[in-house]
CSV table of C-alpha atoms in Angstrom, one decimal:
chain,number,residue,atom,x,y,z
A,1,UNK,CA,-23.2,-28.3,7.8
A,2,UNK,CA,-19.7,-27.1,7.0
A,3,UNK,CA,-16.9,-25.7,9.4
A,4,UNK,CA,-17.3,-22.3,10.7
A,5,UNK,CA,-15.1,-20.1,12.0
A,6,UNK,CA,-15.1,-17.2,14.3
A,7,UNK,CA,-12.8,-14.2,15.3
A,8,UNK,CA,-10.3,-15.5,17.9
A,9,UNK,CA,-7.4,-12.8,18.4
A,10,UNK,CA,-4.1,-14.1,19.8
A,11,UNK,CA,-1.4,-11.8,18.4
A,12,UNK,CA,-1.3,-9.5,22.0
A,13,UNK,CA,2.2,-9.1,23.4
A,14,UNK,CA,3.1,-11.5,26.5
A,15,UNK,CA,3.1,-10.4,30.1
A,16,UNK,CA,6.8,-11.2,31.1
A,17,UNK,CA,6.9,-9.4,34.5
A,18,UNK,CA,4.8,-8.8,37.4
A,19,UNK,CA,4.3,-5.0,36.4
A,20,UNK,CA,3.3,-6.4,33.0
A,21,UNK,CA,1.0,-9.0,34.6
A,22,UNK,CA,-0.8,-6.5,37.0
A,23,UNK,CA,-0.9,-3.9,34.2
A,24,UNK,CA,-3.2,-6.5,32.0
A,25,UNK,CA,-5.1,-7.8,35.3
A,26,UNK,CA,-6.1,-4.1,35.8
A,27,UNK,CA,-7.0,-3.3,32.0
A,28,UNK,CA,-9.2,-6.2,31.7
A,29,UNK,CA,-11.3,-5.0,34.9
A,30,UNK,CA,-11.0,-1.5,34.1
A,31,UNK,CA,-8.8,-0.5,37.3
A,32,UNK,CA,-6.2,1.5,35.7
A,33,UNK,CA,-5.9,4.8,37.5
A,34,UNK,CA,-6.1,6.5,33.7
A,35,UNK,CA,-9.3,4.5,33.0
A,36,UNK,CA,-10.9,5.5,36.7
A,37,UNK,CA,-9.8,9.0,36.1
A,38,UNK,CA,-11.4,9.1,32.3
A,39,UNK,CA,-14.8,7.5,33.8
A,40,UNK,CA,-14.1,4.4,31.4
A,41,UNK,CA,-16.4,1.3,32.3
A,42,UNK,CA,-14.8,-1.7,30.9
A,43,UNK,CA,-16.9,-4.3,32.6
A,44,UNK,CA,-19.5,-4.9,35.1
A,45,UNK,CA,-19.4,-7.1,38.2
A,46,UNK,CA,-21.3,-10.0,36.9
A,47,UNK,CA,-19.9,-9.8,33.3
A,48,UNK,CA,-16.3,-11.4,34.3
A,49,UNK,CA,-14.7,-14.3,36.0
A,50,UNK,CA,-11.7,-16.7,37.1
A,51,UNK,CA,-11.1,-20.4,37.1
A,52,UNK,CA,-8.8,-21.9,39.5
A,53,UNK,CA,-8.5,-18.6,41.4
A,54,UNK,CA,-10.0,-15.5,43.1
A,55,UNK,CA,-11.1,-13.6,39.9
A,56,UNK,CA,-10.2,-10.0,41.9
A,57,UNK,CA,-6.4,-11.6,42.8
A,58,UNK,CA,-5.6,-13.3,39.7
A,59,UNK,CA,-2.2,-12.1,39.4
A,60,UNK,CA,-1.0,-13.1,43.0
A,61,UNK,CA,-2.8,-16.8,42.3
A,62,UNK,CA,-0.8,-17.3,38.9
A,63,UNK,CA,2.4,-16.2,40.9
A,64,UNK,CA,1.7,-18.4,44.0
A,65,UNK,CA,1.3,-21.2,41.2
A,66,UNK,CA,4.7,-20.8,39.6
A,67,UNK,CA,6.5,-20.5,43.1
A,68,UNK,CA,4.8,-24.1,43.8
A,69,UNK,CA,6.2,-25.5,40.4
A,70,UNK,CA,9.7,-23.4,41.0
A,71,UNK,CA,9.1,-21.1,38.1
A,72,UNK,CA,11.1,-17.9,38.1
A,73,UNK,CA,9.6,-14.9,37.8
A,74,UNK,CA,10.9,-10.9,37.8
A,75,UNK,CA,8.9,-7.9,39.3
A,76,UNK,CA,10.2,-5.5,36.3
A,77,UNK,CA,12.7,-7.3,34.0
A,78,UNK,CA,10.6,-9.0,31.2
A,79,UNK,CA,12.6,-12.5,31.5
A,80,UNK,CA,10.1,-14.8,31.6
A,81,UNK,CA,6.4,-15.3,30.2
A,82,UNK,CA,3.8,-15.4,33.2
A,83,UNK,CA,0.4,-15.0,31.2
A,84,UNK,CA,-1.0,-15.0,27.5
A,85,UNK,CA,-3.7,-12.6,26.4
A,86,UNK,CA,-6.4,-13.6,24.2
A,87,UNK,CA,-9.8,-12.1,22.8
A,88,UNK,CA,-12.9,-13.1,21.0
A,89,UNK,CA,-15.1,-10.5,19.4
A,90,UNK,CA,-18.6,-10.3,17.9
A,91,UNK,CA,-19.8,-8.6,14.9
A,92,UNK,CA,-21.7,-5.0,15.7
A,93,UNK,CA,-24.3,-6.2,13.3
A,94,UNK,CA,-25.3,-8.9,15.5
A,95,UNK,CA,-26.1,-7.0,18.7
A,96,UNK,CA,-29.6,-7.0,18.3
A,97,UNK,CA,-29.3,-10.8,18.8
A,98,UNK,CA,-26.7,-10.8,21.5
A,99,UNK,CA,-26.6,-9.5,25.0
A,100,UNK,CA,-24.0,-9.0,27.4
A,101,UNK,CA,-25.2,-12.2,29.2
A,102,UNK,CA,-25.1,-14.1,26.3
A,103,UNK,CA,-21.5,-13.3,25.7
A,104,UNK,CA,-20.3,-14.2,29.0
A,105,UNK,CA,-22.0,-17.6,28.8
A,106,UNK,CA,-20.3,-18.3,25.7
A,107,UNK,CA,-16.7,-16.9,27.1
A,108,UNK,CA,-17.4,-19.2,30.0
A,109,UNK,CA,-17.8,-22.4,27.7
A,110,UNK,CA,-15.0,-21.3,25.7
A,111,UNK,CA,-12.6,-21.0,29.0
A,112,UNK,CA,-13.7,-24.3,30.3
A,113,UNK,CA,-12.9,-25.9,26.9
A,114,UNK,CA,-9.3,-24.4,26.2
A,115,UNK,CA,-8.1,-23.4,29.6
A,116,UNK,CA,-9.3,-24.3,32.7
A,117,UNK,CA,-10.0,-28.2,31.7
A,118,UNK,CA,-6.4,-28.2,30.5
A,119,UNK,CA,-5.1,-27.1,34.1
A,120,UNK,CA,-4.6,-23.3,33.3
A,121,UNK,CA,-5.8,-20.6,35.5
A,122,UNK,CA,-8.0,-17.9,33.3
A,123,UNK,CA,-9.4,-14.3,33.9
A,124,UNK,CA,-12.1,-13.2,31.2
A,125,UNK,CA,-13.9,-10.2,31.2
A,126,UNK,CA,-16.7,-9.0,28.9
A,127,UNK,CA,-16.2,-5.5,27.6
A,128,UNK,CA,-19.2,-3.0,27.4
A,129,UNK,CA,-17.2,0.1,26.4
A,130,UNK,CA,-17.4,-0.2,22.3
A,131,UNK,CA,-19.7,-0.6,19.8
A,132,UNK,CA,-18.8,-4.5,19.1
A,133,UNK,CA,-19.0,-6.8,21.8
A,134,UNK,CA,-15.9,-8.7,22.6
A,135,UNK,CA,-14.2,-10.6,25.3
A,136,UNK,CA,-10.8,-10.5,26.8
A,137,UNK,CA,-8.7,-13.5,28.1
A,138,UNK,CA,-5.5,-13.8,30.6
A,139,UNK,CA,-4.3,-17.1,30.9
A,140,UNK,CA,-1.6,-18.3,33.2
A,141,UNK,CA,1.5,-19.8,31.5
A,142,UNK,CA,2.2,-22.4,34.2
A,143,UNK,CA,-0.1,-25.4,34.7
A,144,UNK,CA,-1.4,-26.0,37.9
A,145,UNK,CA,-1.2,-29.5,37.8
A,146,UNK,CA,2.4,-30.2,36.2
A,147,UNK,CA,4.0,-26.5,35.6
A,148,UNK,CA,4.1,-27.1,31.7
A,149,UNK,CA,3.7,-23.8,29.7
A,150,UNK,CA,0.3,-23.0,27.6
A,151,UNK,CA,0.7,-23.3,23.8
A,152,UNK,CA,-1.4,-21.5,21.2
A,153,UNK,CA,0.1,-21.9,18.1
A,154,UNK,CA,-1.4,-22.1,14.8
A,155,UNK,CA,-3.0,-25.6,15.1
A,156,UNK,CA,-4.3,-24.2,18.6
A,157,UNK,CA,-5.8,-21.0,16.7
A,158,UNK,CA,-7.5,-23.0,14.2
A,159,UNK,CA,-9.2,-25.0,16.7
A,160,UNK,CA,-10.6,-21.8,19.0
A,161,UNK,CA,-11.8,-20.5,15.8
A,162,UNK,CA,-13.9,-23.4,15.0
A,163,UNK,CA,-15.1,-24.1,18.4
A,164,UNK,CA,-16.1,-20.3,18.7
A,165,UNK,CA,-17.5,-20.2,15.1
A,166,UNK,CA,-19.9,-23.1,16.4
A,167,UNK,CA,-20.7,-21.2,19.4
A,168,UNK,CA,-21.9,-18.0,16.9
A,169,UNK,CA,-24.0,-20.2,14.8
A,170,UNK,CA,-25.7,-22.1,17.7
A,171,UNK,CA,-26.8,-18.8,19.3
A,172,UNK,CA,-27.8,-17.3,15.5
A,173,UNK,CA,-25.1,-14.6,15.5
A,174,UNK,CA,-24.8,-14.9,11.7
A,175,UNK,CA,-22.8,-12.2,10.8
A,176,UNK,CA,-19.9,-13.4,13.8
A,177,UNK,CA,-18.6,-16.1,11.6
A,178,UNK,CA,-17.3,-17.0,8.3
A,179,UNK,CA,-16.8,-20.2,6.3
A,180,UNK,CA,-13.3,-19.9,5.8
A,181,UNK,CA,-10.4,-20.0,8.1
A,182,UNK,CA,-9.2,-16.5,8.8
A,183,UNK,CA,-5.4,-15.8,8.3
A,184,UNK,CA,-4.2,-12.3,9.4
A,185,UNK,CA,-2.8,-10.5,6.5
A,186,UNK,CA,0.8,-9.6,7.2
A,187,UNK,CA,1.3,-6.6,4.6
A,188,UNK,CA,-0.7,-3.9,6.6
A,189,UNK,CA,1.4,-1.9,9.1
A,190,UNK,CA,1.6,-3.5,12.4
A,191,UNK,CA,0.0,-1.8,15.6
A,192,UNK,CA,1.0,-3.4,18.9
A,193,UNK,CA,-0.7,-3.0,22.3
A,194,UNK,CA,1.1,-0.2,23.5
A,195,UNK,CA,0.7,1.5,20.2
A,196,UNK,CA,-2.9,0.8,20.0
A,197,UNK,CA,-3.5,2.5,23.7
A,198,UNK,CA,-1.3,5.6,22.8
A,199,UNK,CA,-3.3,5.8,19.6
A,200,UNK,CA,-6.6,6.2,22.0
A,201,UNK,CA,-5.2,8.6,23.7
A,202,UNK,CA,-4.2,10.7,20.6
A,203,UNK,CA,-0.5,10.3,21.5
A,204,UNK,CA,2.1,9.4,18.9
A,205,UNK,CA,4.3,6.4,19.7
A,206,UNK,CA,8.1,6.0,18.7
A,207,UNK,CA,7.0,3.8,15.8
A,208,UNK,CA,4.4,5.8,14.8
A,209,UNK,CA,6.9,8.7,14.5
A,210,UNK,CA,9.2,6.5,12.2
A,211,UNK,CA,6.1,5.6,10.0
A,212,UNK,CA,5.2,9.5,9.8
A,213,UNK,CA,8.7,10.5,8.8
A,214,UNK,CA,9.4,7.4,6.0
A,215,UNK,CA,6.0,8.1,4.2
A,216,UNK,CA,7.0,11.9,4.1
A,217,UNK,CA,10.6,10.8,2.9
A,218,UNK,CA,8.9,8.5,0.1
A,219,UNK,CA,6.5,11.0,-1.1
A,220,UNK,CA,8.7,13.9,-1.7
A,221,UNK,CA,9.4,14.8,-5.3
A,222,UNK,CA,13.1,14.7,-4.5
A,223,UNK,CA,13.7,11.1,-3.7
A,224,UNK,CA,13.8,8.7,-6.4
A,225,UNK,CA,15.8,5.7,-5.0
A,226,UNK,CA,16.1,3.9,-1.7
A,227,UNK,CA,19.4,6.0,-1.0
A,228,UNK,CA,17.6,8.9,-1.7
A,229,UNK,CA,15.0,8.4,1.1
A,230,UNK,CA,17.8,7.0,3.7
A,231,UNK,CA,19.8,10.4,2.9
A,232,UNK,CA,16.3,12.2,3.1
A,233,UNK,CA,15.2,11.2,6.6
A,234,UNK,CA,19.3,11.4,7.8
A,235,UNK,CA,19.4,15.0,6.8
A,236,UNK,CA,15.7,16.7,7.8
A,237,UNK,CA,14.8,13.9,10.7
A,238,UNK,CA,18.5,13.0,12.0
A,239,UNK,CA,17.1,9.5,11.9
A,240,UNK,CA,19.8,7.0,12.1
A,241,UNK,CA,19.3,4.1,9.2
A,242,UNK,CA,21.0,1.0,9.2
A,243,UNK,CA,21.1,-1.2,5.7
A,244,UNK,CA,22.5,-4.7,5.7
A,245,UNK,CA,21.4,-6.3,2.3
A,246,UNK,CA,17.3,-6.5,2.4
A,247,UNK,CA,17.6,-5.8,6.1
A,248,UNK,CA,16.8,-2.1,7.1
A,249,UNK,CA,16.4,-0.6,10.6
A,250,UNK,CA,15.7,2.8,11.9
A,251,UNK,CA,16.5,4.8,14.9
A,252,UNK,CA,15.9,8.5,16.7
A,253,UNK,CA,18.6,10.2,18.3
A,254,UNK,CA,16.0,11.4,21.3
A,255,UNK,CA,14.7,7.8,21.7
A,256,UNK,CA,17.3,6.1,24.0
A,257,UNK,CA,17.5,3.3,26.4
A,258,UNK,CA,18.6,3.6,29.8
A,259,UNK,CA,21.8,2.6,29.1
A,260,UNK,CA,22.3,5.5,26.7
A,261,UNK,CA,21.7,3.6,23.2
A,262,UNK,CA,19.3,4.3,20.7
A,263,UNK,CA,16.2,2.3,20.5
A,264,UNK,CA,16.0,0.8,16.9
A,265,UNK,CA,13.5,-1.1,15.2
A,266,UNK,CA,13.4,-3.0,12.0
A,267,UNK,CA,11.4,-1.9,8.8
A,268,UNK,CA,9.4,-5.4,8.6
A,269,UNK,CA,8.3,-4.6,12.6
A,270,UNK,CA,7.0,-1.3,10.9
A,271,UNK,CA,5.2,-3.3,8.3
A,272,UNK,CA,6.0,-4.5,4.9
A,273,UNK,CA,5.6,-0.9,3.2
A,274,UNK,CA,8.5,0.1,5.4
A,275,UNK,CA,10.9,-2.9,4.3
A,276,UNK,CA,14.0,-2.5,1.7
A,277,UNK,CA,11.4,-4.0,-1.1
A,278,UNK,CA,8.3,-1.9,0.3
A,279,UNK,CA,10.1,1.4,-0.3
A,280,UNK,CA,11.3,0.6,-3.4
A,281,UNK,CA,8.0,-0.8,-4.9
A,282,UNK,CA,6.5,2.8,-3.6
A,283,UNK,CA,9.1,4.6,-5.4
A,284,UNK,CA,8.7,2.9,-8.4
A,285,UNK,CA,5.1,3.5,-8.4
A,286,UNK,CA,5.8,7.4,-7.8
A,287,UNK,CA,8.3,7.2,-10.5
A,288,UNK,CA,5.3,5.8,-13.1
A,289,UNK,CA,2.8,8.4,-11.7
A,290,UNK,CA,5.2,11.1,-12.3
A,291,UNK,CA,6.0,10.3,-15.8
A,292,UNK,CA,2.3,9.9,-16.9
A,293,UNK,CA,1.4,13.5,-15.2
A,294,UNK,CA,4.3,14.8,-17.4
A,295,UNK,CA,2.9,13.1,-20.4
A,296,UNK,CA,-0.8,14.7,-19.4
A,297,UNK,CA,0.7,18.2,-19.0
A,298,UNK,CA,2.4,17.8,-22.3
A,299,UNK,CA,-1.0,16.9,-23.9
A,300,UNK,CA,-2.5,20.1,-22.5
A,301,UNK,CA,0.3,22.5,-23.5
A,302,UNK,CA,-0.1,20.8,-27.1
A,303,UNK,CA,-3.8,21.2,-27.2
A,304,UNK,CA,-3.4,25.1,-26.4
A,305,UNK,CA,-2.0,25.2,-29.6
A,306,UNK,CA,-4.8,24.5,-31.3
A,307,UNK,CA,-7.4,26.6,-29.0
A,308,UNK,CA,-5.6,29.7,-30.1
A,309,UNK,CA,-6.9,30.0,-33.5
A,310,UNK,CA,-10.3,29.7,-31.8
A,311,UNK,CA,-11.5,32.4,-34.2
A,312,UNK,CA,-10.7,30.9,-37.2
A,313,UNK,CA,-13.2,28.0,-36.4
A,314,UNK,CA,-15.9,30.3,-35.6
A,315,UNK,CA,-16.0,32.1,-38.9
A,316,UNK,CA,-18.5,32.0,-41.3
A,317,UNK,CA,-18.0,28.8,-44.1
A,318,UNK,CA,-18.1,31.3,-46.6
A,319,UNK,CA,-15.1,33.2,-45.1
A,320,UNK,CA,-12.6,30.5,-45.6
A,321,UNK,CA,-11.8,28.2,-48.2
A,322,UNK,CA,-12.7,25.0,-46.4
A,323,UNK,CA,-16.1,25.1,-47.5
A,324,UNK,CA,-15.3,23.3,-51.2
A,325,UNK,CA,-13.8,20.6,-49.1
A,326,UNK,CA,-15.5,17.5,-48.9
A,327,UNK,CA,-13.8,16.5,-45.7
A,328,UNK,CA,-15.8,19.4,-43.9
A,329,UNK,CA,-19.2,18.1,-44.4
A,330,UNK,CA,-19.7,18.7,-40.6
A,331,UNK,CA,-20.0,22.4,-41.4
A,332,UNK,CA,-22.9,21.5,-44.1
A,333,UNK,CA,-24.6,19.9,-40.9
A,334,UNK,CA,-24.3,23.1,-39.1
A,335,UNK,CA,-22.7,21.6,-36.3
A,336,UNK,CA,-20.5,23.1,-33.6
A,337,UNK,CA,-16.4,22.2,-33.5
A,338,UNK,CA,-17.1,20.2,-30.2
A,339,UNK,CA,-20.0,18.1,-31.7
A,340,UNK,CA,-17.4,17.7,-34.9
A,341,UNK,CA,-14.8,16.4,-32.2
A,342,UNK,CA,-17.5,13.9,-30.6
A,343,UNK,CA,-18.5,12.3,-34.0
A,344,UNK,CA,-14.8,11.8,-34.6
A,345,UNK,CA,-14.4,10.1,-31.7
A,346,UNK,CA,-17.1,7.8,-32.3
A,347,UNK,CA,-16.0,7.6,-35.9
A,348,UNK,CA,-12.5,6.2,-34.8
A,349,UNK,CA,-13.8,4.6,-31.9
A,350,UNK,CA,-11.7,5.9,-29.3
A,351,UNK,CA,-12.6,5.4,-25.7
A,352,UNK,CA,-12.0,7.5,-22.6
A,353,UNK,CA,-9.1,5.5,-21.3
A,354,UNK,CA,-7.8,5.8,-25.1
A,355,UNK,CA,-8.0,9.5,-24.8
A,356,UNK,CA,-6.1,9.5,-21.4
A,357,UNK,CA,-2.8,8.3,-23.6
A,358,UNK,CA,-3.6,9.7,-27.2
A,359,UNK,CA,-5.7,12.4,-26.6
A,360,UNK,CA,-3.3,15.0,-28.0
A,361,UNK,CA,-2.7,12.9,-31.4
A,362,UNK,CA,-6.5,12.5,-31.9
A,363,UNK,CA,-7.6,16.3,-31.2
A,364,UNK,CA,-4.8,17.2,-33.8
A,365,UNK,CA,-6.1,14.7,-36.4
A,366,UNK,CA,-9.5,15.6,-36.1
A,367,UNK,CA,-8.1,19.5,-36.1
A,368,UNK,CA,-6.5,18.9,-39.4
A,369,UNK,CA,-9.7,17.3,-40.7
A,370,UNK,CA,-11.9,20.3,-39.5
A,371,UNK,CA,-10.0,22.7,-41.2
A,372,UNK,CA,-9.6,20.8,-44.5
A,373,UNK,CA,-6.0,20.6,-44.1
A,374,UNK,CA,-3.6,17.8,-45.4
A,375,UNK,CA,-1.8,15.5,-43.0
A,376,UNK,CA,1.6,17.1,-43.4
A,377,UNK,CA,3.2,15.0,-41.0
A,378,UNK,CA,3.9,11.9,-43.1
A,379,UNK,CA,4.9,14.2,-46.0
A,380,UNK,CA,7.4,15.9,-43.9
A,381,UNK,CA,10.3,14.0,-45.2
A,382,UNK,CA,12.9,15.5,-47.5
A,383,UNK,CA,13.5,13.7,-51.0
A,384,UNK,CA,17.3,13.0,-49.4
A,385,UNK,CA,15.7,11.6,-46.3
A,386,UNK,CA,13.2,9.2,-48.5
A,387,UNK,CA,16.0,8.0,-50.5
A,388,UNK,CA,18.1,7.2,-47.2
A,389,UNK,CA,17.9,3.4,-46.5
A,390,UNK,CA,16.4,3.3,-43.0
A,391,UNK,CA,16.9,0.0,-40.5
A,392,UNK,CA,13.9,-1.9,-40.3
A,393,UNK,CA,13.3,-1.1,-36.6
A,394,UNK,CA,9.5,-2.7,-36.5
A,395,UNK,CA,11.1,-6.3,-37.5
A,396,UNK,CA,14.6,-5.5,-35.3
A,397,UNK,CA,14.9,-7.5,-31.7
A,398,UNK,CA,15.0,-5.0,-28.9
A,399,UNK,CA,18.5,-5.5,-28.1
A,400,UNK,CA,19.6,-4.9,-31.4
A,401,UNK,CA,17.7,-1.8,-31.6
A,402,UNK,CA,18.8,-0.6,-28.2
A,403,UNK,CA,22.2,-1.0,-29.6
A,404,UNK,CA,22.1,1.6,-32.6
A,405,UNK,CA,19.7,4.4,-31.2
A,406,UNK,CA,21.5,7.1,-29.9
A,407,UNK,CA,21.5,8.1,-26.2
A,408,UNK,CA,17.8,9.4,-24.8
A,409,UNK,CA,16.9,12.4,-23.9
A,410,UNK,CA,14.6,13.6,-20.6
A,411,UNK,CA,12.1,14.7,-23.2
A,412,UNK,CA,9.5,11.7,-23.0
A,413,UNK,CA,6.8,13.1,-25.5
A,414,UNK,CA,9.7,14.1,-28.1
A,415,UNK,CA,10.8,10.1,-27.7
A,416,UNK,CA,7.5,9.2,-27.9
A,417,UNK,CA,7.2,10.8,-31.4
A,418,UNK,CA,10.3,9.7,-32.6
A,419,UNK,CA,9.2,6.0,-31.9
A,420,UNK,CA,6.4,6.5,-33.5
A,421,UNK,CA,8.3,7.8,-36.6
A,422,UNK,CA,10.7,5.1,-37.1
A,423,UNK,CA,8.4,2.2,-36.4
A,424,UNK,CA,6.4,3.6,-39.2
A,425,UNK,CA,3.2,4.3,-37.4
A,426,UNK,CA,1.7,7.1,-39.9
A,427,UNK,CA,-2.1,7.8,-40.4
A,428,UNK,CA,-2.8,4.9,-42.2
A,429,UNK,CA,-1.2,2.1,-40.0
A,430,UNK,CA,-2.0,3.6,-36.8
A,431,UNK,CA,-5.7,3.8,-37.6
A,432,UNK,CA,-6.7,1.0,-35.9
A,433,UNK,CA,-4.4,1.0,-33.0
A,434,UNK,CA,-2.8,4.1,-32.6
A,435,UNK,CA,-4.9,4.9,-29.6
A,436,UNK,CA,-4.2,1.9,-27.8
A,437,UNK,CA,-2.0,1.6,-24.7
A,438,UNK,CA,0.1,-1.2,-25.8
A,439,UNK,CA,1.9,0.9,-28.3
A,440,UNK,CA,2.7,3.0,-25.3
A,441,UNK,CA,3.9,0.2,-23.0
A,442,UNK,CA,6.3,-1.0,-26.0
A,443,UNK,CA,8.0,2.7,-26.3
A,444,UNK,CA,8.4,2.7,-22.4
A,445,UNK,CA,10.2,-0.9,-22.6
A,446,UNK,CA,12.7,0.6,-25.4
A,447,UNK,CA,13.1,3.8,-23.6
A,448,UNK,CA,14.1,2.2,-20.3
A,449,UNK,CA,16.5,-0.1,-22.4
A,450,UNK,CA,17.9,2.7,-23.7
A,451,UNK,CA,18.7,4.7,-20.7
A,452,UNK,CA,20.0,1.4,-19.2
A,453,UNK,CA,22.4,0.9,-22.2
A,454,UNK,CA,23.9,4.1,-22.3
A,455,UNK,CA,24.1,4.4,-18.7
A,456,UNK,CA,26.4,1.3,-18.9
A,457,UNK,CA,28.4,2.7,-21.6
A,458,UNK,CA,29.3,5.6,-20.1
A,459,UNK,CA,30.7,3.7,-17.0
A,460,UNK,CA,32.9,1.4,-19.4
A,461,UNK,CA,34.0,5.0,-21.3
A,462,UNK,CA,34.9,6.3,-17.8
A,463,UNK,CA,37.0,2.9,-17.1
A,464,UNK,CA,38.6,3.3,-20.3
A,465,UNK,CA,39.9,7.0,-19.7
A,466,UNK,CA,40.8,6.2,-16.2
A,467,UNK,CA,43.1,3.4,-17.8
A,468,UNK,CA,44.6,5.3,-20.2
A,469,UNK,CA,45.4,8.0,-17.6
A,470,UNK,CA,47.1,5.7,-15.5
A,471,UNK,CA,49.6,4.3,-18.1
């Protein structure tokens, strides 16, 4: 049988002072004042225990062990690691196969294997206040025999996960183990233990407050660049932002330490999406969506122009000159305008995804065919324009093409129509590909290159004018 792995969690904050140690001890056993006031029952008398010490005086026993080995500790200042926190959890789908007593026996075996057998005092308790059964461990960081610190690196974590997975498999808890080793994804937003506790009490932590402000700044339409986001949070939320290369940190003026300095936090500590690269990626996605929305709105306005002559479409065949046109066979079949458009899409093999990009162009072509009009777009050039020799843009490299093209405008749809014209995408050449996403992607690539090219030219022109004035 192959190896399996259970869910062992070790990314809790350390207990670095006596106050933190006793607070963690009370939390595991459900003895905090707020827990008692809220009527929260974390565990039961027969579902918690300790190895190497009295289970109800774990903190005092741990401090005595440190004194025996001349290890330092502080009552309130966070200096030395006094204890480490871990937990194991079972899947809710295995609740019908698992009792609290079974979880206690599994936790007891787990504690003997990884903590007490190696000389570390440990307190563990099965929690009964959540849907999924889980067990918390509080492990002394000072070995009872030689005073060495407890290690819980990647190798130890993998060994724990493998051992716990085998325990679950032996008890038939099929949903509580997996075939592959689990490594936590670092991309989601991080949430430490203090934030988790505040979230349970529906209170806003310092980090969550900063996250809300940053999400607001990134999502607002006014912000296009990282500098815009920084300026926005400074102006509207009075946030102090420091940017050094790829490192960014945030601080709020009313969140200060005891010495008066503002409490700051790096973007990476908040999560990948609040780093420099994360914010930049979000802004790029927002810009792509904005351009897409503009194109859709332009298509909708374009279609409204054709819907204005709806009365003409509803006239009887004898009232118009279209009855003699062979392209109007749809009228002879006595079908509606909308049914005719469905047949047109089927004939041209236009899928729904394609209509998202070139729906307006397809609708315009169908309307001309329905009314028997000639495609004036292809014959819109004057004789003079036809005689003029046009550059072969289609076979020209992008760099050369950008160098001779004029400065782009802000009207994306107009630029798209000009792109179709100079690349030779008329009715015949576009019949097989005019509704494909590839053409729109190629247009965007050229459009962005032109904007960059003209932006550089403006900078050079400014430098030349500045040099002339200085002379």
